[in-house]
mmCIF file of C-alpha atoms and ligand atoms in Angstrom:
data_model
loop_
_atom_site.group_PDB
_atom_site.id
_atom_site.type_symbol
_atom_site.label_atom_id
_atom_site.label_comp_id
_atom_site.label_asym_id
_atom_site.label_seq_id
_atom_site.Cartn_x
_atom_site.Cartn_y
_atom_site.Cartn_z
ATOM 1 C CA MET A 1 0.000 0.000 0.000
ATOM 2 C CA ASN A 2 1.361 3.468 -0.827
ATOM 3 C CA ILE A 3 1.128 6.603 1.308
ATOM 4 C CA GLU A 4 -1.703 8.121 -0.729
ATOM 5 C CA GLN A 5 -3.824 4.995 -0.269
ATOM 6 C CA SER A 6 -3.094 4.983 3.440
ATOM 7 C CA ASP A 7 -4.190 8.642 3.662
ATOM 8 C CA GLU A 8 -7.379 7.816 1.789
ATOM 9 C CA ILE A 9 -8.239 5.067 4.261
ATOM 10 C CA ASP A 10 -7.698 7.501 7.138
ATOM 11 C CA LEU A 11 -9.893 10.052 5.393
ATOM 12 C CA LEU A 12 -12.651 7.498 4.904
ATOM 13 C CA LEU A 13 -12.375 6.278 8.483
ATOM 14 C CA GLY A 14 -12.501 9.904 9.620
ATOM 15 C CA ARG A 15 -15.655 10.393 7.556
ATOM 16 C CA MET A 16 -17.183 7.219 8.984
ATOM 17 C CA LYS A 17 -16.367 8.247 12.526
ATOM 18 C CA ALA A 18 -17.500 11.834 12.043
ATOM 19 C CA ALA A 19 -20.799 10.674 10.529
ATOM 20 C CA THR A 20 -21.986 9.525 13.965
ATOM 21 C CA ALA A 21 -19.351 9.078 16.700
ATOM 22 C CA PRO A 22 -17.083 6.067 16.587
ATOM 23 C CA LEU A 23 -17.576 3.496 13.878
ATOM 24 C CA ARG A 24 -18.172 0.724 16.418
ATOM 25 C CA THR A 25 -21.137 2.649 17.811
ATOM 26 C CA THR A 26 -22.538 3.032 14.299
ATOM 27 C CA LEU A 27 -22.122 -0.687 13.650
ATOM 28 C CA ARG A 28 -23.827 -1.498 16.950
ATOM 29 C CA GLU A 29 -26.737 0.733 16.034
ATOM 30 C CA ILE A 30 -27.104 -0.893 12.584
ATOM 31 C CA HIS A 31 -26.821 -4.324 14.214
ATOM 32 C CA ASP A 32 -29.452 -3.532 16.864
ATOM 33 C CA ARG A 33 -31.882 -2.381 14.228
ATOM 34 C CA GLY A 34 -31.158 -5.381 11.962
ATOM 35 C CA ARG A 35 -31.833 -7.827 14.773
ATOM 36 C CA GLY A 36 -35.498 -6.898 14.658
ATOM 37 C CA ASP A 37 -35.752 -7.937 11.004
ATOM 38 C CA HIS A 38 -37.012 -11.537 10.802
ATOM 39 C CA ARG A 39 -37.856 -11.625 7.139
ATOM 40 C CA GLY A 40 -36.556 -14.422 4.917
ATOM 41 C CA GLU A 41 -35.930 -18.137 5.284
ATOM 42 C CA VAL A 42 -32.892 -20.228 6.127
ATOM 43 C CA ALA A 43 -31.821 -22.403 3.159
ATOM 44 C CA THR A 44 -32.941 -26.003 3.584
ATOM 45 C CA TYR A 45 -32.135 -27.681 0.265
ATOM 46 C CA ILE A 46 -28.931 -29.016 1.803
ATOM 47 C CA PRO A 47 -29.973 -30.663 5.091
ATOM 48 C CA GLU A 48 -26.981 -29.405 7.102
ATOM 49 C CA LEU A 49 -27.757 -25.764 6.215
ATOM 50 C CA ALA A 50 -31.230 -26.103 7.718
ATOM 51 C CA LYS A 51 -29.617 -26.525 11.144
ATOM 52 C CA ALA A 52 -28.376 -22.911 11.244
ATOM 53 C CA ASN A 53 -29.755 -20.664 13.970
ATOM 54 C CA PRO A 54 -31.774 -18.075 12.000
ATOM 55 C CA ASP A 55 -30.893 -15.372 14.538
ATOM 56 C CA TRP A 56 -27.127 -15.509 14.069
ATOM 57 C CA PHE A 57 -26.010 -12.041 12.993
ATOM 58 C CA GLY A 58 -22.514 -10.605 12.692
ATOM 59 C CA ILE A 59 -21.014 -7.554 10.988
ATOM 60 C CA CYS A 60 -17.282 -6.980 10.571
ATOM 61 C CA ILE A 61 -15.253 -4.339 8.772
ATOM 62 C CA VAL A 62 -11.500 -4.774 8.234
ATOM 63 C CA THR A 63 -9.562 -1.889 6.717
ATOM 64 C CA ALA A 64 -6.842 -2.364 4.114
ATOM 65 C CA LYS A 65 -4.468 -1.516 6.962
ATOM 66 C CA GLY A 66 -5.793 -4.343 9.128
ATOM 67 C CA ASP A 67 -7.924 -2.444 11.695
ATOM 68 C CA ILE A 68 -10.976 -4.452 12.740
ATOM 69 C CA PHE A 69 -14.432 -3.086 13.673
ATOM 70 C CA GLU A 70 -17.054 -5.690 14.505
ATOM 71 C CA VAL A 71 -20.284 -6.463 16.289
ATOM 72 C CA GLY A 72 -22.435 -9.546 16.968
ATOM 73 C CA ASP A 73 -21.743 -13.188 16.070
ATOM 74 C CA VAL A 74 -18.477 -12.535 14.286
ATOM 75 C CA GLN A 75 -16.811 -15.704 15.551
ATOM 76 C CA GLN A 76 -19.650 -18.091 14.719
ATOM 77 C CA THR A 77 -18.456 -20.558 12.061
ATOM 78 C CA PHE A 78 -20.558 -21.463 9.026
ATOM 79 C CA SER A 79 -19.882 -23.015 5.620
ATOM 80 C CA ILE A 80 -18.632 -20.462 3.128
ATOM 81 C CA GLN A 81 -20.733 -21.796 0.208
ATOM 82 C CA SER A 82 -20.745 -19.597 -2.882
ATOM 83 C CA VAL A 83 -18.682 -16.856 -1.268
ATOM 84 C CA SER A 84 -15.768 -19.173 -2.144
ATOM 85 C CA LYS A 85 -16.351 -18.793 -5.885
ATOM 86 C CA PRO A 86 -14.437 -15.604 -6.746
ATOM 87 C CA PHE A 87 -11.444 -16.787 -4.724
ATOM 88 C CA LEU A 88 -11.237 -20.077 -6.645
ATOM 89 C CA PHE A 89 -11.461 -18.028 -9.846
ATOM 90 C CA GLY A 90 -8.392 -16.133 -8.606
ATOM 91 C CA LEU A 91 -6.462 -19.358 -8.028
ATOM 92 C CA ALA A 92 -7.418 -20.632 -11.510
ATOM 93 C CA LEU A 93 -6.156 -17.334 -12.982
ATOM 94 C CA GLU A 94 -2.862 -17.755 -11.147
ATOM 95 C CA ASP A 95 -2.573 -21.334 -12.363
ATOM 96 C CA HIS A 96 -3.354 -20.721 -16.048
ATOM 97 C CA GLY A 97 -3.473 -16.997 -16.860
ATOM 98 C CA LEU A 98 -6.438 -14.976 -18.124
ATOM 99 C CA ASP A 99 -6.761 -16.267 -21.695
ATOM 100 C CA ALA A 100 -6.741 -19.960 -20.785
ATOM 101 C CA VAL A 101 -9.305 -19.442 -18.015
ATOM 102 C CA LEU A 102 -11.600 -17.412 -20.279
ATOM 103 C CA ARG A 103 -11.641 -20.278 -22.768
ATOM 104 C CA LYS A 104 -13.444 -22.370 -20.122
ATOM 105 C CA VAL A 105 -15.611 -19.818 -18.329
ATOM 106 C CA GLY A 106 -17.140 -16.492 -19.419
ATOM 107 C CA VAL A 107 -17.700 -13.277 -17.486
ATOM 108 C CA GLU A 108 -21.248 -12.437 -18.588
ATOM 109 C CA PRO A 109 -24.015 -11.959 -16.021
ATOM 110 C CA THR A 110 -26.919 -14.338 -16.502
ATOM 111 C CA GLY A 111 -30.569 -13.987 -15.656
ATOM 112 C CA GLU A 112 -30.691 -17.732 -14.942
ATOM 113 C CA ALA A 113 -30.721 -19.267 -11.454
ATOM 114 C CA PHE A 114 -27.310 -19.914 -9.871
ATOM 115 C CA ASN A 115 -27.714 -23.675 -10.316
ATOM 116 C CA ALA A 116 -29.211 -23.618 -13.840
ATOM 117 C CA ILE A 117 -28.132 -26.428 -16.147
ATOM 118 C CA VAL A 118 -27.273 -24.086 -18.973
ATOM 119 C CA LEU A 119 -24.229 -23.079 -21.010
ATOM 120 C CA ASP A 120 -23.630 -20.291 -23.524
ATOM 121 C CA GLU A 121 -25.079 -21.621 -26.795
ATOM 122 C CA VAL A 122 -22.327 -20.190 -28.960
ATOM 123 C CA SER A 123 -19.192 -20.860 -26.919
ATOM 124 C CA ASN A 124 -20.517 -23.747 -24.777
ATOM 125 C CA ARG A 125 -18.886 -22.039 -21.804
ATOM 126 C CA PRO A 126 -20.651 -21.503 -18.511
ATOM 127 C CA PHE A 127 -21.685 -17.851 -18.298
ATOM 128 C CA ASN A 128 -19.498 -16.762 -15.379
ATOM 129 C CA PRO A 129 -17.531 -18.178 -12.422
ATOM 130 C CA MET A 130 -20.170 -17.097 -9.867
ATOM 131 C CA VAL A 131 -22.865 -19.565 -11.028
ATOM 132 C CA ASN A 132 -22.452 -23.255 -10.210
ATOM 133 C CA ALA A 133 -21.538 -24.291 -13.769
ATOM 134 C CA GLY A 134 -18.778 -21.669 -13.904
ATOM 135 C CA ALA A 135 -17.577 -22.521 -10.424
ATOM 136 C CA ILE A 136 -17.307 -26.220 -11.282
ATOM 137 C CA ALA A 137 -15.406 -25.377 -14.491
ATOM 138 C CA THR A 138 -13.168 -23.147 -12.361
ATOM 139 C CA ALA A 139 -12.585 -25.911 -9.803
ATOM 140 C CA ASP A 140 -11.613 -28.172 -12.709
ATOM 141 C CA LEU A 141 -8.816 -25.715 -13.561
ATOM 142 C CA ILE A 142 -7.173 -25.888 -10.123
ATOM 143 C CA ALA A 143 -3.740 -27.374 -10.674
ATOM 144 C CA GLY A 144 -2.016 -30.086 -8.635
ATOM 145 C CA THR A 145 -0.212 -33.376 -9.000
ATOM 146 C CA ASP A 146 -3.241 -35.329 -7.767
ATOM 147 C CA TYR A 147 -6.548 -34.725 -5.975
ATOM 148 C CA PRO A 148 -5.098 -34.347 -2.453
ATOM 149 C CA ASP A 149 -2.568 -31.866 -3.819
ATOM 150 C CA ARG A 150 -5.300 -29.823 -5.524
ATOM 151 C CA LEU A 151 -7.343 -29.830 -2.329
ATOM 152 C CA SER A 152 -4.430 -28.730 -0.191
ATOM 153 C CA ARG A 153 -3.527 -25.954 -2.644
ATOM 154 C CA MET A 154 -7.096 -24.687 -2.371
ATOM 155 C CA LEU A 155 -7.058 -24.842 1.432
ATOM 156 C CA ALA A 156 -3.681 -23.085 1.537
ATOM 157 C CA MET A 157 -5.060 -20.314 -0.679
ATOM 158 C CA PHE A 158 -8.014 -19.683 1.655
ATOM 159 C CA GLY A 159 -5.597 -19.854 4.589
ATOM 160 C CA ARG A 160 -3.626 -16.958 3.126
ATOM 161 C CA TYR A 161 -6.784 -14.848 2.748
ATOM 162 C CA VAL A 162 -8.023 -15.416 6.291
ATOM 163 C CA GLY A 163 -4.630 -15.574 7.998
ATOM 164 C CA ARG A 164 -5.022 -19.002 9.623
ATOM 165 C CA GLU A 165 -5.461 -22.654 8.735
ATOM 166 C CA VAL A 166 -8.938 -23.435 7.348
ATOM 167 C CA HIS A 167 -10.939 -26.668 7.577
ATOM 168 C CA VAL A 168 -13.784 -28.332 5.741
ATOM 169 C CA ASP A 169 -16.955 -29.177 7.681
ATOM 170 C CA ASN A 170 -17.331 -32.863 6.909
ATOM 171 C CA LYS A 171 -21.050 -33.020 7.602
ATOM 172 C CA VAL A 172 -21.753 -30.167 5.200
ATOM 173 C CA PHE A 173 -19.424 -31.741 2.642
ATOM 174 C CA LEU A 174 -21.231 -35.099 2.821
ATOM 175 C CA SER A 175 -24.584 -33.327 2.730
ATOM 176 C CA GLU A 176 -23.528 -31.419 -0.424
ATOM 177 C CA ARG A 177 -22.179 -34.574 -1.967
ATOM 178 C CA ILE A 178 -25.246 -36.711 -1.329
ATOM 179 C CA THR A 179 -27.684 -34.080 -2.582
ATOM 180 C CA GLY A 180 -25.485 -32.761 -5.425
ATOM 181 C CA HIS A 181 -27.305 -34.376 -8.366
ATOM 182 C CA ARG A 182 -27.856 -31.078 -10.139
ATOM 183 C CA ASN A 183 -24.208 -30.138 -9.856
ATOM 184 C CA ARG A 184 -23.240 -33.573 -11.183
ATOM 185 C CA ALA A 185 -25.619 -33.049 -14.117
ATOM 186 C CA ILE A 186 -23.921 -29.700 -14.824
ATOM 187 C CA GLY A 187 -20.535 -31.437 -14.634
ATOM 188 C CA HIS A 188 -21.604 -34.082 -17.158
ATOM 189 C CA LEU A 189 -23.048 -31.483 -19.528
ATOM 190 C CA MET A 190 -19.785 -29.556 -19.435
ATOM 191 C CA ARG A 191 -17.796 -32.778 -19.938
ATOM 192 C CA ASN A 192 -19.879 -33.387 -23.056
ATOM 193 C CA PHE A 193 -18.757 -30.001 -24.436
ATOM 194 C CA GLY A 194 -15.135 -30.366 -23.348
ATOM 195 C CA MET A 195 -15.371 -27.495 -20.871
ATOM 196 C CA VAL A 196 -14.035 -29.790 -18.127
ATOM 197 C CA GLY A 197 -11.525 -32.606 -18.469
ATOM 198 C CA ASP A 198 -11.359 -36.296 -17.563
ATOM 199 C CA ARG A 199 -10.926 -35.649 -13.873
ATOM 200 C CA PHE A 200 -14.142 -33.623 -13.620
ATOM 201 C CA GLU A 201 -15.641 -35.977 -11.033
ATOM 202 C CA GLU A 202 -12.748 -35.103 -8.744
ATOM 203 C CA SER A 203 -13.350 -31.458 -9.576
ATOM 204 C CA LEU A 204 -16.950 -31.838 -8.420
ATOM 205 C CA GLU A 205 -15.615 -33.187 -5.118
ATOM 206 C CA LEU A 206 -13.309 -30.197 -4.934
ATOM 207 C CA TYR A 207 -16.284 -27.913 -5.538
ATOM 208 C CA PHE A 208 -18.287 -29.611 -2.741
ATOM 209 C CA GLN A 209 -15.266 -29.212 -0.457
ATOM 210 C CA GLN A 210 -14.812 -25.522 -1.256
ATOM 211 C CA CYS A 211 -18.481 -24.855 -0.449
ATOM 212 C CA SER A 212 -18.094 -26.660 2.892
ATOM 213 C CA LEU A 213 -15.158 -24.643 4.210
ATOM 214 C CA LEU A 214 -15.767 -23.264 7.676
ATOM 215 C CA VAL A 215 -15.362 -19.515 8.045
ATOM 216 C CA THR A 216 -16.494 -16.716 10.327
ATOM 217 C CA CYS A 217 -17.884 -13.293 9.542
ATOM 218 C CA ARG A 218 -14.509 -11.835 10.494
ATOM 219 C CA ASP A 219 -12.833 -14.178 7.993
ATOM 220 C CA LEU A 220 -15.100 -12.835 5.243
ATOM 221 C CA ALA A 221 -14.170 -9.264 6.120
ATOM 222 C CA MET A 222 -10.466 -10.227 6.109
ATOM 223 C CA MET A 223 -10.874 -11.807 2.669
ATOM 224 C CA GLY A 224 -12.519 -8.619 1.438
ATOM 225 C CA ALA A 225 -9.796 -6.498 3.030
ATOM 226 C CA THR A 226 -7.156 -8.640 1.302
ATOM 227 C CA LEU A 227 -8.740 -7.823 -2.054
ATOM 228 C CA ALA A 228 -9.065 -4.170 -1.001
ATOM 229 C CA ASN A 229 -5.349 -4.252 -0.200
ATOM 230 C CA GLY A 230 -4.320 -5.428 -3.670
ATOM 231 C CA GLY A 231 -4.216 -9.136 -2.791
ATOM 232 C CA VAL A 232 -2.125 -8.905 0.404
ATOM 233 C CA ASN A 233 -3.622 -9.933 3.757
ATOM 234 C CA PRO A 234 -3.395 -6.688 5.757
ATOM 235 C CA GLN A 235 -2.628 -8.464 9.033
ATOM 236 C CA THR A 236 -0.215 -11.248 8.086
ATOM 237 C CA ARG A 237 1.220 -9.260 5.123
ATOM 238 C CA GLU A 238 1.134 -12.478 3.133
ATOM 239 C CA ARG A 239 0.130 -12.268 -0.518
ATOM 240 C CA ALA A 240 -3.027 -14.275 -1.226
ATOM 241 C CA LEU A 241 -3.535 -13.282 -4.868
ATOM 242 C CA ASP A 242 -1.287 -12.048 -7.656
ATOM 243 C CA ALA A 243 -1.884 -8.281 -7.902
ATOM 244 C CA ARG A 244 -2.641 -8.600 -11.642
ATOM 245 C CA TYR A 245 -5.848 -10.520 -10.943
ATOM 246 C CA VAL A 246 -7.389 -8.479 -8.127
ATOM 247 C CA LYS A 247 -9.363 -6.285 -10.545
ATOM 248 C CA TYR A 248 -10.779 -9.292 -12.419
ATOM 249 C CA LEU A 249 -12.153 -10.850 -9.227
ATOM 250 C CA GLN A 250 -13.733 -7.594 -8.200
ATOM 251 C CA SER A 251 -15.293 -6.809 -11.552
ATOM 252 C CA VAL A 252 -16.919 -10.239 -11.825
ATOM 253 C CA MET A 253 -18.137 -9.830 -8.232
ATOM 254 C CA LEU A 254 -19.668 -6.458 -9.090
ATOM 255 C CA SER A 255 -21.503 -7.757 -12.161
ATOM 256 C CA CYS A 256 -22.378 -11.329 -11.091
ATOM 257 C CA GLY A 257 -21.826 -11.748 -7.348
ATOM 258 C CA MET A 258 -25.319 -11.371 -5.886
ATOM 259 C CA TYR A 259 -27.387 -14.045 -7.621
ATOM 260 C CA ASP A 260 -30.438 -12.725 -9.448
ATOM 261 C CA SER A 261 -30.202 -9.291 -7.876
ATOM 262 C CA ALA A 262 -26.653 -8.585 -9.071
ATOM 263 C CA GLY A 263 -27.903 -5.709 -11.246
ATOM 264 C CA GLU A 264 -29.872 -4.066 -8.484
ATOM 265 C CA TRP A 265 -26.980 -4.558 -6.074
ATOM 266 C CA ALA A 266 -24.506 -2.905 -8.478
ATOM 267 C CA PHE A 267 -26.993 -0.075 -8.920
ATOM 268 C CA ARG A 268 -27.817 0.581 -5.274
ATOM 269 C CA VAL A 269 -24.809 -0.610 -3.280
ATOM 270 C CA GLY A 270 -22.163 -0.311 -5.989
ATOM 271 C CA LEU A 271 -19.589 -2.605 -4.399
ATOM 272 C CA PRO A 272 -17.951 -5.824 -5.602
ATOM 273 C CA ALA A 273 -19.520 -8.545 -3.437
ATOM 274 C CA LYS A 274 -20.403 -12.214 -3.240
ATOM 275 C CA SER A 275 -23.065 -13.912 -1.210
ATOM 276 C CA GLY A 276 -23.733 -17.540 -0.345
ATOM 277 C CA VAL A 277 -26.693 -19.699 0.682
ATOM 278 C CA SER A 278 -25.525 -20.021 4.275
ATOM 279 C CA GLY A 279 -26.113 -16.276 4.712
ATOM 280 C CA GLY A 280 -22.637 -14.797 4.303
ATOM 281 C CA ILE A 281 -21.751 -11.749 2.201
ATOM 282 C CA VAL A 282 -18.305 -10.380 1.470
ATOM 283 C CA ALA A 283 -18.081 -6.871 0.001
ATOM 284 C CA VAL A 284 -15.044 -4.820 -0.990
ATOM 285 C CA VAL A 285 -14.430 -1.079 -0.996
ATOM 286 C CA PRO A 286 -11.413 -1.184 -3.331
ATOM 287 C CA GLY A 287 -8.248 0.186 -1.758
ATOM 288 C CA LYS A 288 -10.012 0.742 1.565
ATOM 289 C CA LEU A 289 -12.177 -1.872 3.295
ATOM 290 C CA GLY A 290 -13.463 -5.408 3.413
ATOM 291 C CA ILE A 291 -16.972 -5.939 4.799
ATOM 292 C CA GLY A 292 -18.272 -9.279 6.085
ATOM 293 C CA VAL A 293 -21.883 -9.833 7.118
ATOM 294 C CA PHE A 294 -23.444 -13.086 8.274
ATOM 295 C CA SER A 295 -27.132 -13.754 8.897
ATOM 296 C CA PRO A 296 -28.752 -16.973 7.593
ATOM 297 C CA ARG A 297 -32.256 -15.799 6.623
ATOM 298 C CA LEU A 298 -32.332 -15.366 2.840
ATOM 299 C CA ASP A 299 -34.572 -13.302 0.579
ATOM 300 C CA SER A 300 -36.303 -14.741 -2.501
ATOM 301 C CA ARG A 301 -33.152 -14.116 -4.543
ATOM 302 C CA GLY A 302 -30.946 -16.129 -2.195
ATOM 303 C CA ASN A 303 -29.150 -13.236 -0.466
ATOM 304 C CA SER A 304 -29.045 -12.661 3.295
ATOM 305 C CA VAL A 305 -31.853 -10.212 4.127
ATOM 306 C CA ARG A 306 -29.932 -8.494 6.907
ATOM 307 C CA GLY A 307 -26.682 -8.728 4.948
ATOM 308 C CA VAL A 308 -28.141 -6.782 2.027
ATOM 309 C CA ALA A 309 -29.679 -4.220 4.402
ATOM 310 C CA VAL A 310 -26.375 -3.696 6.256
ATOM 311 C CA CYS A 311 -24.316 -3.255 3.078
ATOM 312 C CA THR A 312 -26.911 -0.933 1.559
ATOM 313 C CA GLU A 313 -26.898 1.241 4.659
ATOM 314 C CA LEU A 314 -23.093 1.314 4.951
ATOM 315 C CA SER A 315 -22.774 2.219 1.281
ATOM 316 C CA GLU A 316 -25.343 5.018 1.480
ATOM 317 C CA ARG A 317 -24.253 6.376 4.836
ATOM 318 C CA PHE A 318 -20.561 6.542 4.048
ATOM 319 C CA GLY A 319 -20.661 7.129 0.285
ATOM 320 C CA LEU A 320 -18.973 3.821 -0.527
ATOM 321 C CA HIS A 321 -20.658 3.280 -3.936
ATOM 322 C CA ALA A 322 -17.972 2.693 -6.590
ATOM 323 C CA PHE A 323 -19.415 5.467 -8.748
ATOM 324 C CA GLU A 324 -19.944 8.005 -5.993
ATOM 325 C CA SER A 325 -18.480 11.179 -7.443
ATOM 326 C CA GLY A 326 -15.967 11.627 -4.658
ATOM 327 C CA VAL A 327 -12.771 13.019 -6.177
ATOM 328 C CA PRO A 328 -13.137 16.523 -7.621
ATOM 329 C CA LEU A 329 -11.678 16.783 -11.116
ATOM 330 C CA GLU A 330 -9.262 19.501 -9.983
ATOM 331 C CA SER A 331 -7.552 17.307 -7.459
ATOM 332 C CA LEU A 332 -7.404 14.479 -9.992
ATOM 333 C CA GLU A 333 -5.763 16.833 -12.474
ATOM 334 C CA GLN A 334 -3.313 17.921 -9.824
ATOM 335 C CA GLN A 335 -2.436 14.308 -9.104
ATOM 336 C CA LEU A 336 -1.985 13.504 -12.784
ATOM 337 C CA ASP A 337 0.126 16.608 -13.243
ATOM 338 C CA HIS A 338 2.196 15.727 -10.189
ATOM 339 C CA ARG A 339 2.741 12.157 -11.421
ATOM 340 C CA GLY A 340 3.593 13.373 -14.914
ATOM 341 C CA ARG A 341 6.403 15.531 -13.588
ATOM 342 C CA ARG A 342 8.014 12.800 -11.510
HETATM 343 N N1 LIG B 1 -23.362 -25.582 -2.269
HETATM 344 C C1 LIG B 1 -24.178 -24.884 -3.090
HETATM 345 C C2 LIG B 1 -24.599 -25.634 -4.305
HETATM 346 O O1 LIG B 1 -23.836 -25.914 -5.157
HETATM 347 C C3 LIG B 1 -23.661 -23.514 -3.442
HETATM 348 C C4 LIG B 1 -24.662 -22.695 -2.913
HETATM 349 C C5 LIG B 1 -24.489 -21.212 -2.934
HETATM 350 O O2 LIG B 1 -24.902 -20.615 -3.937
HETATM 351 O O3 LIG B 1 -24.028 -20.649 -1.938
HETATM 352 O O4 LIG B 1 -25.724 -25.958 -4.448
#
């Protein structure tokens, strides 16, 4: 991180603190209000998910400098589910480079459900890495000498993002595996079109494992902060993602990360984000913050009701929308001029 970025984070934090008193108080107030919202349903299509306590609710913000602000059930573990998808996409990009990955998975938003058995009619590719088809094609790209090696490379990658060793919840994994007929059907369809290779059944296992990883709300915020910090975990200082690929993860999150309300999310909240069926959301304020929210009740589009409300409020209250007209042209010109002369 350079000095200008560091100053910008301080400015934003200053703005957040000045908006109401300290940021923690603001988070507590948002959390208190959110607790009264009981709309939505916990996902039940995978039996283990149905066991979640619908009242769990955590909010965590980690800055790109590693400061943590949090409230509620931030240490409660849950399976990461689809929030894992952009991060696997990052590992596939590191393993093969952009062109090779884009031959197997597109980056177009789709109006179809996340688990639709559908591929692009012209290219035969899955539409994007955030729907199941694209995520399975992405898992198929993860390199390794054999299956255990691929699995441990994936776990090591998540470990770098969260700053500790991560584990798979075996019950969730088995639950995913036993009920995963649709995902297997997607895998076979893609095998038919050559979008996945001979080892695709192992790749399906890898996909079930990635969905079953145990994380906390704080972990999600740390993962977001790592992206905000150009791919480097702000606490451990370890690089989790090659800097070249950070923008690709975030742009696909912005356009495709929030299931069938990705368009409305980009419009209202304006932040790269990904949600999952267990009720987690990770959002990124590029260069500044990672936001993690966890609350299992989902809306009809599959996103956490409280999670969406929290991110919408944070974005509006603190002007976090990517297209907020924050920087006056004059100061931009000054910066460009200054850089030009160096
Ligand atoms: N494990 C899920 C599935 O493939 C992913 C769910 C999600 O979208 O979070 O069905």
